[in-house]
Short mmCIF file of C-alpha atoms in Angstrom, two decimals:
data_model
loop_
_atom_site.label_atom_id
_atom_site.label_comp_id
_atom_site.label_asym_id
_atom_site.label_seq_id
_atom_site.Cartn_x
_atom_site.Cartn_y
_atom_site.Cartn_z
CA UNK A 170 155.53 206.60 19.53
CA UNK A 171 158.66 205.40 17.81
CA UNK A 172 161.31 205.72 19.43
CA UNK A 173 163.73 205.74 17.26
CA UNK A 174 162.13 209.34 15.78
CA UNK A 175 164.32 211.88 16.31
CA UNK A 176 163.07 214.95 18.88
CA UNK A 177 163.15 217.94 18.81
CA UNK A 178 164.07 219.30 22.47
CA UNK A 179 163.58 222.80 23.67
CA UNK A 180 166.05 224.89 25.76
CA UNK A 181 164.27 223.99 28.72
CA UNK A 182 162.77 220.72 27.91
CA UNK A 183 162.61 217.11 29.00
CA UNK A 184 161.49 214.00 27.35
CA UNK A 185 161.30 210.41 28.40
CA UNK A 186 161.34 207.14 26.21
CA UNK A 187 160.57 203.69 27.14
CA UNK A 188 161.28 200.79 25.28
CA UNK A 189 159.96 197.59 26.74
CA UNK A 190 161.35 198.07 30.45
CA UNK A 191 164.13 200.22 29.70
CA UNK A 192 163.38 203.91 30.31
CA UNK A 193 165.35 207.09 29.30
CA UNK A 194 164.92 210.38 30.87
CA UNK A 195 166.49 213.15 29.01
CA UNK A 196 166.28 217.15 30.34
CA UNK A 197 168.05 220.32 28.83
CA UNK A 198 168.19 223.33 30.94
CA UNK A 199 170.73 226.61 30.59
CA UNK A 200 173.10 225.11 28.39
CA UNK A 201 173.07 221.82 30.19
CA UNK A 202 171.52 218.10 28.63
CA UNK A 203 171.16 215.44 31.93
CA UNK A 204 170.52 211.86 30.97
CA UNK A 205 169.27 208.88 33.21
CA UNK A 206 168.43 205.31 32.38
CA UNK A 207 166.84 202.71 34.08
CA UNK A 208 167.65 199.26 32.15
CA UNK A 209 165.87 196.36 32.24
CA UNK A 210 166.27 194.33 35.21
CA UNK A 211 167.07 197.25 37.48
CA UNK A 212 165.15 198.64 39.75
CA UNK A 213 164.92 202.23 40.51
CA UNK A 214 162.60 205.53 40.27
CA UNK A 215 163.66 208.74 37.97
CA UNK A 216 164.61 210.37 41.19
CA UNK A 217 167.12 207.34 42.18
CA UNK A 218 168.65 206.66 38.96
CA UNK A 219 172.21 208.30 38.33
CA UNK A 220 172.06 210.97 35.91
CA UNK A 221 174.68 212.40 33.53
CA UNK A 222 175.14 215.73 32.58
CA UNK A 223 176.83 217.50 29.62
CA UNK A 224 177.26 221.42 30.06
CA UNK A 225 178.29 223.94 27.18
CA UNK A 226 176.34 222.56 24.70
CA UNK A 227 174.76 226.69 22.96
CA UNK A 228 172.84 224.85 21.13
CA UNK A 229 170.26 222.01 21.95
CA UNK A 230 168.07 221.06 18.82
CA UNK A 231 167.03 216.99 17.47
CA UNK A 232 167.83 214.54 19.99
CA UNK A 233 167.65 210.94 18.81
CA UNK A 234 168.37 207.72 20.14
CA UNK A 235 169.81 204.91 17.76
CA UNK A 236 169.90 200.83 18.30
CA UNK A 237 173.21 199.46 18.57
CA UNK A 238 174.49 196.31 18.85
CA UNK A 239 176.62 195.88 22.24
CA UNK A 240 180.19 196.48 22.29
CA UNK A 241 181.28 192.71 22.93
CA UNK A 242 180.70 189.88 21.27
CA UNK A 243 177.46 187.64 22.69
CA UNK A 244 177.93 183.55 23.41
CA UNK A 245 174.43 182.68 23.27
CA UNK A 246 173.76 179.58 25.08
CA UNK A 247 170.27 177.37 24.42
CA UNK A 248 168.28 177.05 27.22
CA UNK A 249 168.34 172.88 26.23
CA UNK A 250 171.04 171.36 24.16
CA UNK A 251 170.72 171.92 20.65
CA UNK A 252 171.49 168.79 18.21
CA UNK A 253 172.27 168.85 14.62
CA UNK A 254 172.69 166.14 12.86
CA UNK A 255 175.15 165.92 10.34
CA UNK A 256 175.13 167.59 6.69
CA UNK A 257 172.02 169.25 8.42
CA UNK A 258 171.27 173.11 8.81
CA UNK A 259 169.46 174.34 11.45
CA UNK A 260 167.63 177.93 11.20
CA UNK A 261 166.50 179.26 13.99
CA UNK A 262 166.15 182.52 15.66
CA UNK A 263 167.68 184.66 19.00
CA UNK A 264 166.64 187.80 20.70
CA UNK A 265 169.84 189.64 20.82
CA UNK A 266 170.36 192.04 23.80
CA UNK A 267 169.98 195.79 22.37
CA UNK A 268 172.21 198.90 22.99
CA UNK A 269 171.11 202.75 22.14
CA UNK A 270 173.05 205.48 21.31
CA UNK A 271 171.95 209.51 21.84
CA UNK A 272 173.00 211.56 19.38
CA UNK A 273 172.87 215.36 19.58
CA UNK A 274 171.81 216.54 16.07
CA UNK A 275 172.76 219.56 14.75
CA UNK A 276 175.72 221.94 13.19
CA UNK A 277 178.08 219.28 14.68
CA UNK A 278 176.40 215.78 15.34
CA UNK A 279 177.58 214.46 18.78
CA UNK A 280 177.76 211.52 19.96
CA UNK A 281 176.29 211.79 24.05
CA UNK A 282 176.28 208.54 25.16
CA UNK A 283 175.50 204.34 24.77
CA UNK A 284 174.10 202.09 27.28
CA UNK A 285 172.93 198.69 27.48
CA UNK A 286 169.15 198.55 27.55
CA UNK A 287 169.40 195.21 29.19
CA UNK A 288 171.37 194.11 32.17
CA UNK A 289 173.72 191.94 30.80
CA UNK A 290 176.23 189.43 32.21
CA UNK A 291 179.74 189.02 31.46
CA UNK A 292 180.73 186.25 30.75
CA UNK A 293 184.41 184.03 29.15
CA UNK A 294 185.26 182.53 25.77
CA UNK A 295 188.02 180.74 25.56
CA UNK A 296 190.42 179.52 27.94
CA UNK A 297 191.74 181.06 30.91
CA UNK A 298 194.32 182.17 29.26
CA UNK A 299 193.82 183.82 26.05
CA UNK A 300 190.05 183.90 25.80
CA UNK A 301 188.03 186.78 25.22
CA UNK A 302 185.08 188.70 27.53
CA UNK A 303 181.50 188.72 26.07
CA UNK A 304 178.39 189.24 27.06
CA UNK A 305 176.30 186.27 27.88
CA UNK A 306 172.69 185.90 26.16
CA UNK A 307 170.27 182.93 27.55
CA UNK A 308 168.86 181.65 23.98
CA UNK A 309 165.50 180.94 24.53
CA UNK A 310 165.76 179.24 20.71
CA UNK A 311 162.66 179.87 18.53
CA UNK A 312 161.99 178.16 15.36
CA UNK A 313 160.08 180.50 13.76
CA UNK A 314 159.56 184.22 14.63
CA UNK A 315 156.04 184.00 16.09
CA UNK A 316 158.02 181.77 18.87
CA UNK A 317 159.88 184.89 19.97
CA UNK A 318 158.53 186.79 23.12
CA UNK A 319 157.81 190.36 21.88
CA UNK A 320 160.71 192.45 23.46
CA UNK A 321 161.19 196.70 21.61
CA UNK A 322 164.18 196.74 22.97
CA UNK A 323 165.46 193.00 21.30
CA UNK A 324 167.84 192.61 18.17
CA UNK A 325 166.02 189.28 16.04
CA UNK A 326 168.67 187.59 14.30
CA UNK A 327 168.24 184.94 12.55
CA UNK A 328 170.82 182.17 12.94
CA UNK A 329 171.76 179.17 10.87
CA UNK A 330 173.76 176.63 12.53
CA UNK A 331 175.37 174.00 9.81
CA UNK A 332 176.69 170.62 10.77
CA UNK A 333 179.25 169.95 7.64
CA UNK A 334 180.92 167.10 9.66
CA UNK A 335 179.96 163.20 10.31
CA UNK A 336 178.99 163.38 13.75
CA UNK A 337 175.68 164.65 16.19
CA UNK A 338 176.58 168.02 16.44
CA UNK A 339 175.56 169.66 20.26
CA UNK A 340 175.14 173.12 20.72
CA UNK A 341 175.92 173.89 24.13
CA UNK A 342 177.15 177.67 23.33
CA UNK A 343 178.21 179.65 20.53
CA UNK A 344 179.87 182.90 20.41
CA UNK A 345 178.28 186.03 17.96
CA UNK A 346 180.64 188.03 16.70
CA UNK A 347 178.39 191.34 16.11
CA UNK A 348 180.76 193.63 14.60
CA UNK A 349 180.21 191.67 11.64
CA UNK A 350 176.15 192.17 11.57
CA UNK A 351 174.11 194.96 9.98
CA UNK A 352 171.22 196.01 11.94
CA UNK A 353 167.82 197.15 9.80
CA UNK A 354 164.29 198.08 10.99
CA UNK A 355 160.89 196.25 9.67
CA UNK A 356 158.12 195.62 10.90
CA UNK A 357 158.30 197.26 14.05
CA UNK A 358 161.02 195.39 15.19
CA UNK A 359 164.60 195.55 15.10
CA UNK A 360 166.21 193.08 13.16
CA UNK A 361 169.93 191.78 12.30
CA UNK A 362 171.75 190.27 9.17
CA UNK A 363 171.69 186.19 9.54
CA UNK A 364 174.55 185.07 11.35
CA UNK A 365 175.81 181.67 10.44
CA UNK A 366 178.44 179.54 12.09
CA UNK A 367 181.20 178.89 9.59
CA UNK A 368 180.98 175.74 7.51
CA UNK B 99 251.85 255.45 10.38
CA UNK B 100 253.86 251.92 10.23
CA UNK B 101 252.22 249.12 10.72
CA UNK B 102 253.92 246.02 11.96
CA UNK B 103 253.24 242.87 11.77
CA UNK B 104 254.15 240.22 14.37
CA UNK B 105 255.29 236.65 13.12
CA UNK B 106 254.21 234.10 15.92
CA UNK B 107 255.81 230.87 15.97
CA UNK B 108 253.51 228.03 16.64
CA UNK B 109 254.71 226.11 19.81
CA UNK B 110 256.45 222.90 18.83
CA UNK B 111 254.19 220.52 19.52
CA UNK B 112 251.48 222.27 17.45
CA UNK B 113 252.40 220.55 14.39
CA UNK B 114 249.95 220.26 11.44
CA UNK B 115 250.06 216.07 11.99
CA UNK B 116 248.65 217.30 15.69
CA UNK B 117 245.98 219.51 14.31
CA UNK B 118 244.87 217.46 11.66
CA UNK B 119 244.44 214.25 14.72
CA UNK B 120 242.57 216.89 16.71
CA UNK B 121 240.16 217.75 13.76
CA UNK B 122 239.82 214.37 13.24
CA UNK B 123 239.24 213.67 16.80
CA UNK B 124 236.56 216.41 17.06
CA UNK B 125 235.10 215.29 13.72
CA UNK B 126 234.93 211.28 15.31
CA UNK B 127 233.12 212.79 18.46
CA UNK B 128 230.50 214.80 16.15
CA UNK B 129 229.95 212.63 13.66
CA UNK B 130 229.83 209.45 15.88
CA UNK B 131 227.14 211.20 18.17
CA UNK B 132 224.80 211.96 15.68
CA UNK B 133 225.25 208.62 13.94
CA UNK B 134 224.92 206.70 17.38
CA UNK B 135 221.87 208.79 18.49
CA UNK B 136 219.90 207.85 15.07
CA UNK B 137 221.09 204.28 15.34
CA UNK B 138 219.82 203.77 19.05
CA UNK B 139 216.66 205.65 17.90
CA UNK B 140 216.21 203.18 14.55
CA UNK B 141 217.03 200.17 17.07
CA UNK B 142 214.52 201.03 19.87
CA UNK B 143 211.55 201.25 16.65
CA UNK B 144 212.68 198.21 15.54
CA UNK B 145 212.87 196.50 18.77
CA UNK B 146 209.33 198.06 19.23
CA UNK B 147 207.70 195.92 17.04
CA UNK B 148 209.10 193.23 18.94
CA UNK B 149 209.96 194.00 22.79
CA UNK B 150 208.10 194.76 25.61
CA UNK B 151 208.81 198.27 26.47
CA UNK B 152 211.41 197.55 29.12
CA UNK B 153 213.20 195.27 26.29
CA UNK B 154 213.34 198.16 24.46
CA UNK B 155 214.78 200.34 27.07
CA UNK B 156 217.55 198.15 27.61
CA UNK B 157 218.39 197.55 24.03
CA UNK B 158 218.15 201.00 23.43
CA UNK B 159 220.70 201.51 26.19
CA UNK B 160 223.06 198.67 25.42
CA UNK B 161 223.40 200.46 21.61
CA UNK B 162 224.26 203.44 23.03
CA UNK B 163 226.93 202.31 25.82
CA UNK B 164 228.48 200.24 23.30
CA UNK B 165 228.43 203.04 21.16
CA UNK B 166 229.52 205.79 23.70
CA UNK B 167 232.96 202.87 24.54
CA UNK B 168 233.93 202.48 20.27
CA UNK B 169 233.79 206.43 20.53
CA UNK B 170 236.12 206.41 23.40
CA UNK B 171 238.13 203.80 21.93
CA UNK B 172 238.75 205.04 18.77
CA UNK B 173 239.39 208.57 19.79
CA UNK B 174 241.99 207.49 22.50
CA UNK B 175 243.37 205.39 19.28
CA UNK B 176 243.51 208.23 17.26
CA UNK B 177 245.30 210.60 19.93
CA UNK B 178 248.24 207.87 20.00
CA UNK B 179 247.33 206.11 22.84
CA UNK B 180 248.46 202.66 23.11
CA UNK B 181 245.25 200.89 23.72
CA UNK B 182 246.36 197.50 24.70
CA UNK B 183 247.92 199.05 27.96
CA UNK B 184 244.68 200.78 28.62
CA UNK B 185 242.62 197.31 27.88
CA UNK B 186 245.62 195.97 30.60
CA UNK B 187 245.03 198.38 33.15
CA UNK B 188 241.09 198.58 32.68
CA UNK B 189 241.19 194.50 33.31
CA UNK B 190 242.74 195.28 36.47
CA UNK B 191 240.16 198.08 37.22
CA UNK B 192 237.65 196.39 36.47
CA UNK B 193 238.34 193.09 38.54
CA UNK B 194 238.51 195.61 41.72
CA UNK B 195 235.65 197.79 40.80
CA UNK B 196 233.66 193.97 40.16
CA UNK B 197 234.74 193.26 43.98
CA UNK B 198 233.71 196.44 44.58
CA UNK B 199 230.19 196.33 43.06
CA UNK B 200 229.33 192.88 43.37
CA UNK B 201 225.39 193.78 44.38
CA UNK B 202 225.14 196.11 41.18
CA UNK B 203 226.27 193.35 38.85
CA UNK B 204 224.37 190.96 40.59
CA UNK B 205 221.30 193.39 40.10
CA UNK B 206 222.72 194.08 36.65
CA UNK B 207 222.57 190.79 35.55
CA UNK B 208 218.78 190.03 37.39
CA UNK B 209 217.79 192.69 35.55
CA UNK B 210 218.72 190.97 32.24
CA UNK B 211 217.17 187.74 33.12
CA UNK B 212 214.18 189.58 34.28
CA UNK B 213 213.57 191.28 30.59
CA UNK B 214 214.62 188.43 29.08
CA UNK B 215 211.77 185.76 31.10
CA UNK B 216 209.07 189.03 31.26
CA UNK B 217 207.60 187.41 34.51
CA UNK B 218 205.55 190.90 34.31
CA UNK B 219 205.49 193.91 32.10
CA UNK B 220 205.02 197.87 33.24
CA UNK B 221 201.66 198.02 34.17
CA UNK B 222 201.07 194.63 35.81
CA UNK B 223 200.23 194.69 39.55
CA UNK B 224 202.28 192.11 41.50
CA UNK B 225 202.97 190.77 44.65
CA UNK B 226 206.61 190.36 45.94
CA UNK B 227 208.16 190.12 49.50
CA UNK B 228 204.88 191.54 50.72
CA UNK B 229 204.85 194.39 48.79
CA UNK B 230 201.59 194.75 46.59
CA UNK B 231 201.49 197.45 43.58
CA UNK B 232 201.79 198.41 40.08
CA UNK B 233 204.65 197.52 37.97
CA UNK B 234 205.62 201.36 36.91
CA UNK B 235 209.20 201.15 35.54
CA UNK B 236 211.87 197.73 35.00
CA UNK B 237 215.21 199.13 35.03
CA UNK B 238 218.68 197.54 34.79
CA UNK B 239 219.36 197.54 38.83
CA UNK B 240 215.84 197.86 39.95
CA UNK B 241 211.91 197.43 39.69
CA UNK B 242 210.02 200.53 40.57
CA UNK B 243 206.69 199.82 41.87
CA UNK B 244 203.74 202.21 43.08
CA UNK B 245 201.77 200.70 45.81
CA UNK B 246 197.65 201.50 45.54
CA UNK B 247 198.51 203.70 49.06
CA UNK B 248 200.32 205.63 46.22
CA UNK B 249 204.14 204.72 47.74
CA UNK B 250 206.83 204.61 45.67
CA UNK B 251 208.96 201.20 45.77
CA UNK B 252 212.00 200.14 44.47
CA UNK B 253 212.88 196.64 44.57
CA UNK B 254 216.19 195.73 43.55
CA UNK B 255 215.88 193.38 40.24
CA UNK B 256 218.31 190.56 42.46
CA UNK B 257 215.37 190.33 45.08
CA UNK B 258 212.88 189.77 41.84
CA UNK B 259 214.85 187.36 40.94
CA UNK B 260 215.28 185.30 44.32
CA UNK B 261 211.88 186.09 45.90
CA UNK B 262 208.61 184.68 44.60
CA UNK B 263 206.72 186.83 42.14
CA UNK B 264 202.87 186.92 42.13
CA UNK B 265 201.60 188.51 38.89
CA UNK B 266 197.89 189.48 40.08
CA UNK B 267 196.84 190.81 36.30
CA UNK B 268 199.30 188.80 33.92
CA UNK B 269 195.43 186.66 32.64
CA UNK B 270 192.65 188.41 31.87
CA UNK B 271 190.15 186.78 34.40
CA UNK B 272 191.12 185.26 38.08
CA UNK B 273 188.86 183.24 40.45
CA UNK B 274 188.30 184.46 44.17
CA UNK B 275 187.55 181.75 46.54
CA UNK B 276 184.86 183.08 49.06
CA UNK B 277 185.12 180.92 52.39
CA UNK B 278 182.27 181.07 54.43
CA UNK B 279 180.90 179.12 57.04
CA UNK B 280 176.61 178.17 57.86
CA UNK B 281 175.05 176.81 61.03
CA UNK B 282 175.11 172.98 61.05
CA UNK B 283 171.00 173.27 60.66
CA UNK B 284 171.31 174.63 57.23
CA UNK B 285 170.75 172.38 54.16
CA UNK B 286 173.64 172.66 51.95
CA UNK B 287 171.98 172.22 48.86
CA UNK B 288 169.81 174.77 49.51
CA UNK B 289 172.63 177.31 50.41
CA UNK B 290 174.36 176.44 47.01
CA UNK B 291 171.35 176.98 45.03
CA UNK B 292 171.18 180.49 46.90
CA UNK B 293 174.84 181.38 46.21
CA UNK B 294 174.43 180.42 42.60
CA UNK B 295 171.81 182.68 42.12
CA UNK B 296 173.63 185.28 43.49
CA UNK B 297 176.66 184.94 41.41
CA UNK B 298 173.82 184.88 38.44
CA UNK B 299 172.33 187.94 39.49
CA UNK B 300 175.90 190.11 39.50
CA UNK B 301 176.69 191.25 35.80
CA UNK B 302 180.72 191.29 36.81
CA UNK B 303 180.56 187.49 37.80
CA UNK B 304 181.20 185.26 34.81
CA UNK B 305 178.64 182.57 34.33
CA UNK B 306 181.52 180.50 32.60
CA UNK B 307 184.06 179.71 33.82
CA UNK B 308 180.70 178.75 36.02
CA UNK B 309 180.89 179.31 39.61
CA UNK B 310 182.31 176.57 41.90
CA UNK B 311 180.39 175.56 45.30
CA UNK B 312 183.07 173.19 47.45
CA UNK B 313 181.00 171.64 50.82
CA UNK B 314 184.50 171.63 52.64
CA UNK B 315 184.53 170.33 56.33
CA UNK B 316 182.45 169.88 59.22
CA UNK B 317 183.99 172.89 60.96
CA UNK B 318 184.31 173.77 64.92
CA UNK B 319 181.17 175.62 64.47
CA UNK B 320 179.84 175.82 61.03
CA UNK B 321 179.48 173.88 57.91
CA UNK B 322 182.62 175.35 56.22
CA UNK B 323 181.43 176.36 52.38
CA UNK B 324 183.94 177.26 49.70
CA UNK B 325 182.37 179.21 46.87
CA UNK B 326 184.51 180.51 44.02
CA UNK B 327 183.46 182.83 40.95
CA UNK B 328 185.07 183.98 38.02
CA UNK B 329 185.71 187.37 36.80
CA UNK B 330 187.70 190.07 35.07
CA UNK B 331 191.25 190.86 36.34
CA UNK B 332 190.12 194.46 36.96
CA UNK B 333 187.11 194.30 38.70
CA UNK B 334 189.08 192.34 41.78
CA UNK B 335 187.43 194.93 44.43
CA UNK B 336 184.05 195.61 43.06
CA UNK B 337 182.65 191.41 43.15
CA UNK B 338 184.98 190.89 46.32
CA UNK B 339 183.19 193.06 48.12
CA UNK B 340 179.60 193.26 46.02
CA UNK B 341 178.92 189.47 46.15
CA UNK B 342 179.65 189.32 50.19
CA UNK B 343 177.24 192.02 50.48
CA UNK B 344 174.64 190.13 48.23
CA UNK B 345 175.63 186.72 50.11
CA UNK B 346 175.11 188.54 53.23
CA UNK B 347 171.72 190.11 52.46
CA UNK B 348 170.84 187.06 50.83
CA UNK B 349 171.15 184.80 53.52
CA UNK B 350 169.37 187.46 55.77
CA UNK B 351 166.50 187.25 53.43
CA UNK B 352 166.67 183.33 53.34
CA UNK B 353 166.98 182.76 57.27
CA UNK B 354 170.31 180.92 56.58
CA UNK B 355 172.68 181.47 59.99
CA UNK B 356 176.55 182.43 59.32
CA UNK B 357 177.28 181.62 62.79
CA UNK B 358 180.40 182.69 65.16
CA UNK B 359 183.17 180.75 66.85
CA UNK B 360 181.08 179.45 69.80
CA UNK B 361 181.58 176.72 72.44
CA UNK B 362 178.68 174.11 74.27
CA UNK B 363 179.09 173.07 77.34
CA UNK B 364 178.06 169.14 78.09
CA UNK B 365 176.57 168.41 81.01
CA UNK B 366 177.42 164.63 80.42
CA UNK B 367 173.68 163.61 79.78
CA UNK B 368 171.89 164.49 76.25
CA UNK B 369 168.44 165.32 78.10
CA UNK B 370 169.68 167.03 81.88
CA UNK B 371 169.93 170.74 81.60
CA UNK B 372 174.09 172.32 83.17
CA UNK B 373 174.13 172.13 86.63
CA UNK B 374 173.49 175.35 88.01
CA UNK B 375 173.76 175.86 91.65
CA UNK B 376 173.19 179.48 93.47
CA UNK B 377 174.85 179.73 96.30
CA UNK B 378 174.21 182.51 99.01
CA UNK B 379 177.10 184.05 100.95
#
C-alpha cells in the first residue's frame, strides 16, 4: 500500500505504516489521536516506543503522512574520496535521509507532527566558531540509479558536482542545502530536484 | 439684596513676570517629559538594530538621565537661580558623595566596560568565582544570574570585571574531554576503535569536528585514555552522561577492565608467592 495515500481513520481506529524499517503506529480513541514511531536504526516494540497524544480533536477524518526533507541542511560525505578533474562535471546520485509529516485532514488541516524516519547524526559545518549544525549523510555515491540500494523511506537526488577551476578537485564532504530542493514522486520512489555545487 | 464684591489684592510677589516663569516652568516640565520619553523610546529602537539588549538598556537610560538633569537645569535657570553657584556647590557634593560611593562608581564604570566588551549577553550561562548559571539581567552596578538550583545571584559588575569569566554557551558547539582509565592488559587500539564507535552510534555526538582518542600516560593503575567528542552547546548533560553510560556498557560487552586505584605487593622475587606465615597464639 502507498503510503503516502491518505486514510481515512475511524473514531475508534488505529492504523500502522511501514516504510522500509521505519514504522508508524497511529490510534484515535474518544477524542484523542496517539502516535508512535520506531525509526530506522532503533530498536523497540509498539508497546516500548514513546507515544504522543493529541486530545480535543471532535473530529478525526483523513489522516495522511507526507515526505519531507529534514529540517537541517545534510553534508554528505563519500564513503571514498571523490576526484574531479578540472573543467569536468561529475553526476552522480545520493540517498537523502527522509522526514514525514502527519497531517490531520479536514475542516481545518493540522499539522500533528514530523519525525525523522532515519536516525540521523549531527554533525558541524564550518568552524568552531560560526559554523552551522547539519545532519550528517554517509554517501554511498552511485553513478547511476540502479547503483542505489532500494530504501521507501530515501530522498534520490541527483547531484552534479562541477570542477570550474585548474586543479584535481577532492570531494571529501559537501554540505546540501535542502530548503532549496523540490521533492516529487515517480516511479515509486521519492525523488529531489538536482542539486549542484555552485560553479 | 446687595451684593458685594470683594477686591483681593494679589500678594506682592505674585507678579505677572512670576506667573508667566511658573507657566513656563510647568510648561518646560510637561513638554520636556513627553519629548524625552519619545526620544529615549526612538533611541532604544534605534539602538536595537544595533545593541545587545543590555546596550540598549543602558543607552536608553543614559538618554533619559541626561534628559531628566537639562530638565532640572533649565527649570532651576528659569526660576532665577544662579546656576554657576549650584554647578560650584554640586562639584563639591559630588567629590564627597564620589568618596562616599567609591564601590558604586567603580561598579558603575565595570558595568560600562562590561556592555561595551559583551564578554556574554542575557541568556549565556557562565562561570564566575564559582558561581555557575544563566546570564538573566546586566545592569549598571550588577550582573544578575540564576543558578540551574534556580538561586538568584547578583554579582557586582566590578567582580566581572576582575574575576575570570567562563562563557559555557558563547559558540555553538564545545568539546568534553572524557578521562578514563583501562587495565594495563587491554590493547589500546582496540579500546579506541570501541570508543569511536560509540561516539558514531550517539546522534548528539558530532562526527566532525571528529572525535579525539589521546593514549595519555602509563598511570598508577591503568592505561590513562583521554577521549574527547564534539557536540552542541545545549546538549552538555545529555552526551556527558549518555556516552559514559554507552562507554560503560560497552566495555562490559567487550571484556575491557576500567580498573580501581589498587596496590601489589612484591615479594622481591618475580616467581615466589608473599610470604605468609600463620602463627598460633
Amino acid at each position: 500500500m502507498d503510503p503516502w495515500l491518505g486514510f481515512e481513520l475511524e473514531a475508534e481506529g488505529s492504523h500502522r505504516w511501514e516504510m522500509g524499517e521505519a514504522r508508524v503506529w497511529l490510534q484515535a480513541r474518544e477524542g484523542e489521536l496517539a502516535v508512535a514511531m520506531l525509526r530506522e536504526g532503533e530498536t523497540g516494540t509498539e508497546e516500548e516506543v514513546e507515544w504522543k497524544r493529541w486530545t480535543g480533536i471532535e473530529k478525526i477524518g483523513t489522516v495522511r503522512m507526507v515526505p519531507t526533507f529534514p529540517d537541517r541542511p545534510l553534508v554528505l560525505r563519500p564513503t571514498s574520496n571523490v576526484m574531479v578533474s578540472p573543467n569536468r562535471t561529475v553526476a552522480m546520485f545520493a540517498a537523502l535521509p527522509m522526514d514525514v509529516k502527519m497531517i490531520l485532514e479536514g475542516d481545518q488541516e493540522l499539522d500533528l507532527w514530523t519525525e525523522h524516519t532515519k536516525v540521523v547524526s549531527n554533525t558541524w559545518f564550518g568552524d568552531t566558531a560560526t559554523g552551522e549544525l547539519c545532519y550528517s549523510v554517509p554517501w554511498v555515491e552511485a553513478l547511476t540509479l540502479a547503483d542505489l540500494p532500494e530504501h521507501p523511506n530515501r530522498i534520490i537526488c541527483p547531484v552534479s558536482i562541477r570542477n570550474t577551476s585548474r586543479d584535481v578537485l577532492t570531494v571529501q564532504r559537501f554540505c546540501l542545502r535542502v530548503e532549496h530542493l523540490r521533492l516529487y514522486q515517480g516511479g515509486g520512489v521519492c525523488g529531489a530536484t538536482r542539486s549542484q555545487s555552485p560553479s | 439684596m446687595e451684593f458685594q464684591f470683594a477686591v483681593i489684592d494679589l500678594p506682592e510677589w505674585l507678579d505677572r513676570d512670576l506667573a508667566f516663569n511658573l507657566l513656563k516652568v510647568l510648561a518646560i516640565i510637561a513638554i520636556g517629559f513627553v519629548v524625552l520619553r519619545i526620544l529615549a523610546a526612538l533611541t532604544a529602537k534605534m539602538a536595537g538594530k544595533k545593541l545587545s539588549p543590555q546596550g540598549v538598556m543602558v543607552t536608553r537610560k543614559v538618554v533619559l538621565y541626561g534628559g531628566y538633569t537639562l530638565i532640572l537645569f533649565t527649570v532651576l535657570r528659569q526660576m532665577g537661580f544662579d546656576l554657576s553657584a549650584i554647578m560650584g556647590a554640586a562639584g563639591i557634593a559630588g567629590v564627597a558623595i564620589g568618596f562616599a560611593s567609591q564601590t558604586s562608581v567603580s561598579n558603575l564604570i565595570s558595568g560600562l566596560f562590561l556592555v561595551s566588551e559583551k564578554p556574554f549577553e542575557v541568556g549565556n550561562v557562565i562561570e564566575v568565582a564559582g558561581t555557575l548559571g544563566e546570564v538573566s539581567s546586566v545592569d549598571l552596578l550588577s550582573t544578575k544570574v540564576r543558578t540551574f538550583d534556580n538561586r538568584y545571584v547578583r554579582i557586582p559588575n566590578e567582580m566581572m570585571i576582575k574575576e575570570q569569566v567562563v562563557n559555557l554557551t558563547r559558540f555553538p558547539i564545545r568539546r568534553y574531554d572524557f578521562q578514563l582509565g583501562v587495565a594495563y592488559k587491554e590493547d589500546t587500539r582496540r579500546v579506541e576503535a570501541i570508543l569511536r564507535e560509540v561516539a558514531g552510534q550517539n546522534p548528539l555526538v558530532l562526527d566532525d569536528p571528529e572525535p579525539i582518542f589521546v593514549f595519555k600516560n602509563f598511570g598508577d593503575s591503568a592505561l590513562e585514555i583521554q577521549f574527547s567528542v564534539w557536540f552542541v552547546t545545549t546538549d552538555y548533560l545529555k552526551v556527558k552522561s549518555n556516552v559514559l553510560t554507552e562507554i560503560k556498557e560497552r566495555f562490559d560487552v567487550e571484556g575491557i577492565e576500567i580498573p580501581f586505584p589498587h596496590l601489589s605487593l612484591y615479594a622481591g622475587s618475580v616467581t615466589q608467592p608473599f610470604p605468609v606465615k600463620s602463627v598460633e597464639k
